[in-house]
Amino acid sequence: MTKQTADSISISDELRARIRNARRVFVLTGAGVSAESGVPTFRGGGASAVWKGLPFEVISSAEMVERDLGAVWEWFDYRLDSLGHVEPNPAHRTIARWQDRFEDFTLVTQNIDGLHAAAGSREVLELHGNIRRARCVKCEAREALDKMNAEPRPPVCRACGGAMRPDVVLFGELLPADVFRVAAERAAACELCFVVGTSAIVYPAAQLPLVARRAGAYLVEINPEPTPLSELCHETIAGRAGEVLPVLDA
Ligand code: OAD
């Protein structure tokens, strides 16, 4: 895999032709797609891995919701606050355009930052939830955080009065089964699958490109670094998502 800079990104004729002819396209994104917007990634030099001395996996865990929901909110409010001035980058915007370019287009993300929607993507399958939403721990009612007051924390559920938690998947929790099922079905039905900015080590999300590949899709990875998936891809483009995706779209 050779590293490419913005002016040296070369796209194979094969991939160009596939993009021209594809009808069913599937994109899986991870933290790397938002890196150029200034959102830290989790791995590879990410800056958000520790909060008040607690490792990310501890503060962002199902156990912490039971033990100290206030601390979980403090951490997620901090993260939400740090997203306040963050804007979508050319990668998010290219992916948003693809929903109208391809006949059957699926976007699946592991990100909770909401930047795909902010860029105009209409249907985003969010495997790990959304930081801008709360969910009742008792009755599962969901509510957008911008429709609720900043206080109290934890927010109180309007439907049943229960305590609410961030509507995100935490360590020790399962993914929303319905969202994952639809994502897996779409992966199995696509012709062309792009894997953008994910370390591809967190399962079951990392399984989706394998589902696509097994079903016969052409698999393309966009990531400046190699991942465990790289060797299974038909093509790997070693560059930054915000630089590579607009070139693919040209
Ligand atoms: P990671 O932080 O594990 O990986 C980010 C990937 O993005 C790495 O492979 C980087 O090389 C790549 N990258 C960095 N900058 C990039 C750029 N400009 N363009 C393209 N790629 C770039 O993030 P994820 O794979 O998304 O889960 O992590 C998966 C899950 O692990 C997260 O959703 C989170 C975490 O535990 C939960 O919170 C449930």
GROMACS .gro file of C-alpha atoms and ligand atoms in nm:
model
  289
    1MET     CA    1   0.000   0.000   0.000
    2THR     CA    2   0.153   0.332  -0.104
    3LYS     CA    3   0.066   0.654   0.079
    4GLN     CA    4  -0.094   0.915  -0.135
    5THR     CA    5  -0.103   1.289  -0.094
    6ALA     CA    6  -0.389   1.509  -0.210
    7ASP     CA    7  -0.228   1.586  -0.547
    8SER     CA    8  -0.098   1.234  -0.602
    9ILE     CA    9  -0.417   1.038  -0.538
   10SER     CA   10  -0.454   0.799  -0.827
   11ILE     CA   11  -0.766   0.596  -0.877
   12SER     CA   12  -0.746   0.276  -1.078
   13ASP     CA   13  -0.937   0.248  -1.406
   14GLU     CA   14  -1.106  -0.056  -1.260
   15LEU     CA   15  -1.243   0.141  -0.965
   16ARG     CA   16  -1.344   0.434  -1.185
   17ALA     CA   17  -1.543   0.197  -1.405
   18ARG     CA   18  -1.704   0.030  -1.107
   19ILE     CA   19  -1.808   0.366  -0.961
   20ARG     CA   20  -1.950   0.467  -1.300
   21ASN     CA   21  -2.156   0.150  -1.334
   22ALA     CA   22  -2.250   0.063  -0.977
   23ARG     CA   23  -2.612   0.068  -0.867
   24ARG     CA   24  -2.589  -0.077  -0.516
   25VAL     CA   25  -2.322   0.098  -0.310
   26PHE     CA   26  -2.251   0.053   0.061
   27VAL     CA   27  -2.030   0.276   0.277
   28LEU     CA   28  -1.911   0.197   0.630
   29THR     CA   29  -1.747   0.484   0.816
   30GLY     CA   30  -1.553   0.512   1.140
   31ALA     CA   31  -1.390   0.785   1.344
   32GLY     CA   32  -1.135   0.860   1.069
   33VAL     CA   33  -1.403   1.014   0.847
   34SER     CA   34  -1.446   1.289   1.108
   35ALA     CA   35  -1.074   1.329   1.186
   36GLU     CA   36  -1.034   1.615   0.937
   37SER     CA   37  -1.327   1.791   1.106
   38GLY     CA   38  -1.119   1.791   1.423
   39VAL     CA   39  -1.293   1.505   1.606
   40PRO     CA   40  -1.029   1.289   1.776
   41THR     CA   41  -1.019   0.921   1.676
   42PHE     CA   42  -1.017   0.650   1.943
   43ARG     CA   43  -0.701   0.479   1.832
   44GLY     CA   44  -0.387   0.592   1.655
   45GLY     CA   45  -0.309   0.903   1.859
   46GLY     CA   46  -0.665   0.991   1.959
   47ALA     CA   47  -0.678   1.257   2.229
   48SER     CA   48  -1.002   1.159   2.398
   49ALA     CA   49  -0.900   0.822   2.538
   50VAL     CA   50  -0.887   0.922   2.908
   51TRP     CA   51  -1.134   1.132   3.108
   52LYS     CA   52  -1.048   1.240   3.463
   53GLY     CA   53  -0.809   0.947   3.492
   54LEU     CA   54  -1.068   0.694   3.376
   55PRO     CA   55  -0.991   0.506   3.055
   56PHE     CA   56  -1.247   0.543   2.777
   57GLU     CA   57  -1.367   0.183   2.816
   58VAL     CA   58  -1.444   0.243   3.185
   59ILE     CA   59  -1.628   0.575   3.167
   60SER     CA   60  -1.812   0.467   2.849
   61SER     CA   61  -1.936   0.140   2.993
   62ALA     CA   62  -2.266  -0.021   3.079
   63GLU     CA   63  -2.131  -0.075   3.429
   64MET     CA   64  -2.072   0.300   3.474
   65VAL     CA   65  -2.435   0.372   3.383
   66GLU     CA   66  -2.534   0.153   3.679
   67ARG     CA   67  -2.267   0.290   3.911
   68ASP     CA   68  -2.253   0.661   3.833
   69LEU     CA   69  -2.490   0.790   3.566
   70GLY     CA   70  -2.398   1.149   3.660
   71ALA     CA   71  -2.034   1.086   3.567
   72VAL     CA   72  -2.140   0.929   3.237
   73TRP     CA   73  -2.339   1.244   3.156
   74GLU     CA   74  -2.049   1.466   3.258
   75TRP     CA   75  -1.827   1.283   3.009
   76PHE     CA   76  -2.081   1.282   2.728
   77ASP     CA   77  -2.171   1.648   2.786
   78TYR     CA   78  -1.801   1.727   2.760
   79ARG     CA   79  -1.779   1.534   2.433
   80LEU     CA   80  -2.095   1.696   2.299
   81ASP     CA   81  -1.962   2.035   2.393
   82SER     CA   82  -1.637   1.965   2.208
   83LEU     CA   83  -1.848   1.890   1.897
   84GLY     CA   84  -2.014   2.231   1.923
   85HIS     CA   85  -1.811   2.403   1.652
   86VAL     CA   86  -1.727   2.099   1.447
   87GLU     CA   87  -1.835   2.101   1.081
   88PRO     CA   88  -1.867   1.821   0.826
   89ASN     CA   89  -1.566   1.789   0.595
   90PRO     CA   90  -1.545   1.704   0.222
   91ALA     CA   91  -1.566   1.330   0.302
   92HIS     CA   92  -1.905   1.368   0.474
   93ARG     CA   93  -2.023   1.593   0.192
   94THR     CA   94  -1.915   1.353  -0.084
   95ILE     CA   95  -2.092   1.065   0.092
   96ALA     CA   96  -2.405   1.279   0.122
   97ARG     CA   97  -2.398   1.342  -0.255
   98TRP     CA   98  -2.373   0.970  -0.321
   99GLN     CA   99  -2.726   0.908  -0.189
  100ASP     CA  100  -2.847   1.081  -0.506
  101ARG     CA  101  -2.576   0.951  -0.737
  102PHE     CA  102  -2.635   0.580  -0.684
  103GLU     CA  103  -2.967   0.406  -0.730
  104ASP     CA  104  -2.941   0.210  -0.408
  105PHE     CA  105  -2.712   0.365  -0.151
  106THR     CA  106  -2.651   0.266   0.211
  107LEU     CA  107  -2.451   0.458   0.469
  108VAL     CA  108  -2.359   0.284   0.792
  109THR     CA  109  -2.152   0.461   1.056
  110GLN     CA  110  -1.992   0.373   1.386
  111ASN     CA  111  -1.973   0.743   1.468
  112ILE     CA  112  -2.205   0.910   1.717
  113ASP     CA  113  -2.115   1.267   1.616
  114GLY     CA  114  -2.407   1.331   1.378
  115LEU     CA  115  -2.176   1.481   1.111
  116HIS     CA  116  -2.316   1.269   0.827
  117ALA     CA  117  -2.664   1.408   0.891
  118ALA     CA  118  -2.518   1.758   0.925
  119ALA     CA  119  -2.365   1.713   0.577
  120GLY     CA  120  -2.707   1.622   0.435
  121SER     CA  121  -2.715   1.242   0.451
  122ARG     CA  122  -3.082   1.153   0.490
  123GLU     CA  123  -3.067   0.792   0.601
  124VAL     CA  124  -2.778   0.703   0.828
  125LEU     CA  125  -2.766   0.363   0.994
  126GLU     CA  126  -2.601   0.451   1.324
  127LEU     CA  127  -2.459   0.134   1.474
  128HIS     CA  128  -2.335   0.298   1.793
  129GLY     CA  129  -2.617   0.547   1.852
  130ASN     CA  130  -2.607   0.925   1.856
  131ILE     CA  131  -2.456   1.158   2.113
  132ARG     CA  132  -2.731   1.414   2.050
  133ARG     CA  133  -3.003   1.182   2.183
  134ALA     CA  134  -3.103   1.052   2.527
  135ARG     CA  135  -3.283   0.727   2.605
  136CYS     CA  136  -3.486   0.636   2.913
  137VAL     CA  137  -3.330   0.356   3.115
  138LYS     CA  138  -3.679   0.240   3.219
  139CYS     CA  139  -3.912   0.271   2.919
  140GLU     CA  140  -3.657   0.321   2.635
  141ALA     CA  141  -3.827   0.645   2.516
  142ARG     CA  142  -3.585   0.852   2.309
  143GLU     CA  143  -3.551   1.227   2.290
  144ALA     CA  144  -3.324   1.471   2.105
  145LEU     CA  145  -3.104   1.652   2.355
  146ASP     CA  146  -3.162   1.988   2.188
  147LYS     CA  147  -3.532   1.954   2.275
  148MET     CA  148  -3.450   1.918   2.645
  149ASN     CA  149  -3.311   2.154   2.905
  150ALA     CA  150  -2.942   2.130   2.988
  151GLU     CA  151  -3.050   2.052   3.347
  152PRO     CA  152  -3.110   1.825   3.524
  153ARG     CA  153  -2.856   1.556   3.461
  154PRO     CA  154  -2.955   1.282   3.422
  155PRO     CA  155  -3.253   1.414   3.225
  156VAL     CA  156  -3.596   1.299   3.336
  157CYS     CA  157  -3.805   1.100   3.088
  158ARG     CA  158  -4.121   1.286   2.985
  159ALA     CA  159  -4.303   0.960   2.923
  160CYS     CA  160  -4.244   0.778   3.253
  161GLY     CA  161  -4.034   0.998   3.481
  162GLY     CA  162  -3.738   0.758   3.467
  163ALA     CA  163  -3.375   0.864   3.440
  164MET     CA  164  -3.233   0.903   3.090
  165ARG     CA  165  -2.891   0.806   2.960
  166PRO     CA  166  -2.701   0.894   2.643
  167ASP     CA  167  -2.849   0.696   2.350
  168VAL     CA  168  -2.517   0.544   2.254
  169VAL     CA  169  -2.377   0.193   2.262
  170LEU     CA  170  -2.136   0.156   2.553
  171PHE     CA  171  -1.874  -0.105   2.626
  172GLY     CA  172  -2.044  -0.421   2.746
  173GLU     CA  173  -2.360  -0.350   2.544
  174LEU     CA  174  -2.504  -0.498   2.228
  175LEU     CA  175  -2.568  -0.298   1.914
  176PRO     CA  176  -2.928  -0.208   1.829
  177ALA     CA  177  -3.032  -0.539   1.668
  178ASP     CA  178  -3.272  -0.389   1.413
  179VAL     CA  179  -3.013  -0.139   1.283
  180PHE     CA  180  -2.744  -0.405   1.255
  181ARG     CA  181  -2.980  -0.646   1.078
  182VAL     CA  182  -3.066  -0.389   0.811
  183ALA     CA  183  -2.697  -0.295   0.774
  184ALA     CA  184  -2.601  -0.662   0.726
  185GLU     CA  185  -2.877  -0.715   0.470
  186ARG     CA  186  -2.765  -0.411   0.271
  187ALA     CA  187  -2.400  -0.520   0.294
  188ALA     CA  188  -2.493  -0.860   0.155
  189ALA     CA  189  -2.674  -0.697  -0.137
  190CYS     CA  190  -2.419  -0.435  -0.249
  191GLU     CA  191  -2.186  -0.445  -0.551
  192LEU     CA  192  -1.936  -0.189  -0.429
  193CYS     CA  193  -1.837  -0.144  -0.064
  194PHE     CA  194  -1.624   0.141   0.074
  195VAL     CA  195  -1.472   0.117   0.420
  196VAL     CA  196  -1.367   0.462   0.530
  197GLY     CA  197  -1.163   0.564   0.835
  198THR     CA  198  -1.215   0.269   1.063
  199SER     CA  199  -0.954   0.057   1.237
  200ALA     CA  200  -1.186  -0.236   1.157
  201ILE     CA  201  -1.123  -0.410   1.486
  202VAL     CA  202  -1.449  -0.341   1.671
  203TYR     CA  203  -1.704  -0.612   1.606
  204PRO     CA  204  -1.969  -0.664   1.488
  205ALA     CA  205  -1.930  -0.345   1.278
  206ALA     CA  206  -1.606  -0.477   1.128
  207GLN     CA  207  -1.796  -0.781   1.006
  208LEU     CA  208  -2.001  -0.581   0.757
  209PRO     CA  209  -1.727  -0.543   0.491
  210LEU     CA  210  -1.665  -0.917   0.520
  211VAL     CA  211  -2.034  -0.983   0.463
  212ALA     CA  212  -2.018  -0.763   0.152
  213ARG     CA  213  -1.702  -0.928   0.023
  214ARG     CA  214  -1.838  -1.278   0.078
  215ALA     CA  215  -2.148  -1.183  -0.118
  216GLY     CA  216  -1.931  -1.078  -0.411
  217ALA     CA  217  -1.889  -0.703  -0.362
  218TYR     CA  218  -1.580  -0.513  -0.472
  219LEU     CA  219  -1.419  -0.395  -0.146
  220VAL     CA  220  -1.229  -0.066  -0.121
  221GLU     CA  221  -1.064   0.073   0.192
  222ILE     CA  222  -0.976   0.439   0.243
  223ASN     CA  223  -0.743   0.489   0.536
  224PRO     CA  224  -0.394   0.639   0.572
  225GLU     CA  225  -0.293   0.334   0.778
  226PRO     CA  226  -0.325  -0.038   0.704
  227THR     CA  227  -0.585  -0.231   0.905
  228PRO     CA  228  -0.663  -0.601   0.954
  229LEU     CA  229  -0.909  -0.560   0.666
  230SER     CA  230  -0.656  -0.421   0.417
  231GLU     CA  231  -0.541  -0.757   0.286
  232LEU     CA  232  -0.896  -0.866   0.215
  233CYS     CA  233  -0.975  -0.555   0.012
  234HIS     CA  234  -0.962  -0.544  -0.366
  235GLU     CA  235  -0.813  -0.196  -0.335
  236THR     CA  236  -0.677   0.009  -0.048
  237ILE     CA  237  -0.630   0.380  -0.095
  238ALA     CA  238  -0.380   0.504   0.161
  239GLY     CA  239  -0.497   0.860   0.206
  240ARG     CA  240  -0.720   1.089   0.410
  241ALA     CA  241  -1.093   1.051   0.360
  242GLY     CA  242  -1.150   1.423   0.303
  243GLU     CA  243  -0.897   1.419   0.018
  244VAL     CA  244  -0.968   1.081  -0.140
  245LEU     CA  245  -1.349   1.081  -0.150
  246PRO     CA  246  -1.387   1.401  -0.354
  247VAL     CA  247  -1.138   1.257  -0.606
  248LEU     CA  248  -1.345   0.939  -0.630
  249ASP     CA  249  -1.652   1.150  -0.694
  250ALA     CA  250  -1.489   1.361  -0.967
  251OAD     P1  251  -1.061   0.413   1.550
  251OAD     O1  252  -1.015   0.530   1.629
  251OAD     O2  253  -1.039   0.279   1.606
  251OAD     O3  254  -0.989   0.414   1.408
  251OAD     C1  255  -0.983   0.530   1.331
  251OAD     C2  256  -0.924   0.493   1.199
  251OAD     O4  257  -0.928   0.608   1.116
  251OAD     C3  258  -0.780   0.447   1.204
  251OAD     O5  259  -0.765   0.327   1.130
  251OAD     C4  260  -0.702   0.562   1.138
  251OAD     O6  261  -0.589   0.516   1.065
  251OAD     C5  262  -0.807   0.616   1.044
  251OAD     N1  263  -0.791   0.759   1.009
  251OAD     C6  264  -0.734   0.859   1.078
  251OAD     N2  265  -0.742   0.975   1.012
  251OAD     C7  266  -0.807   0.949   0.896
  251OAD     C8  267  -0.847   1.027   0.783
  251OAD     N3  268  -0.823   1.158   0.779
  251OAD     N4  269  -0.912   0.965   0.682
  251OAD     C9  270  -0.937   0.832   0.686
  251OAD     N5  271  -0.902   0.754   0.789
  251OAD    C10  272  -0.837   0.810   0.893
  251OAD     O7  273  -1.214   0.441   1.513
  251OAD     P2  274  -1.328   0.338   1.474
  251OAD     O8  275  -1.275   0.231   1.387
  251OAD     O9  276  -1.441   0.418   1.428
  251OAD    O10  277  -1.719   0.242   1.965
  251OAD    O11  278  -1.361   0.277   1.616
  251OAD    C11  279  -1.464   0.185   1.624
  251OAD    C12  280  -1.533   0.197   1.757
  251OAD    O12  281  -1.436   0.187   1.862
  251OAD    C13  282  -1.596   0.332   1.784
  251OAD    O13  283  -1.722   0.349   1.721
  251OAD    C14  284  -1.610   0.331   1.932
  251OAD    C15  285  -1.478   0.270   1.973
  251OAD    O14  286  -1.485   0.185   2.082
  251OAD    C16  287  -1.801   0.275   2.067
  251OAD    O15  288  -1.788   0.377   2.132
  251OAD    C17  289  -1.909   0.174   2.091
   0.00000   0.00000   0.00000
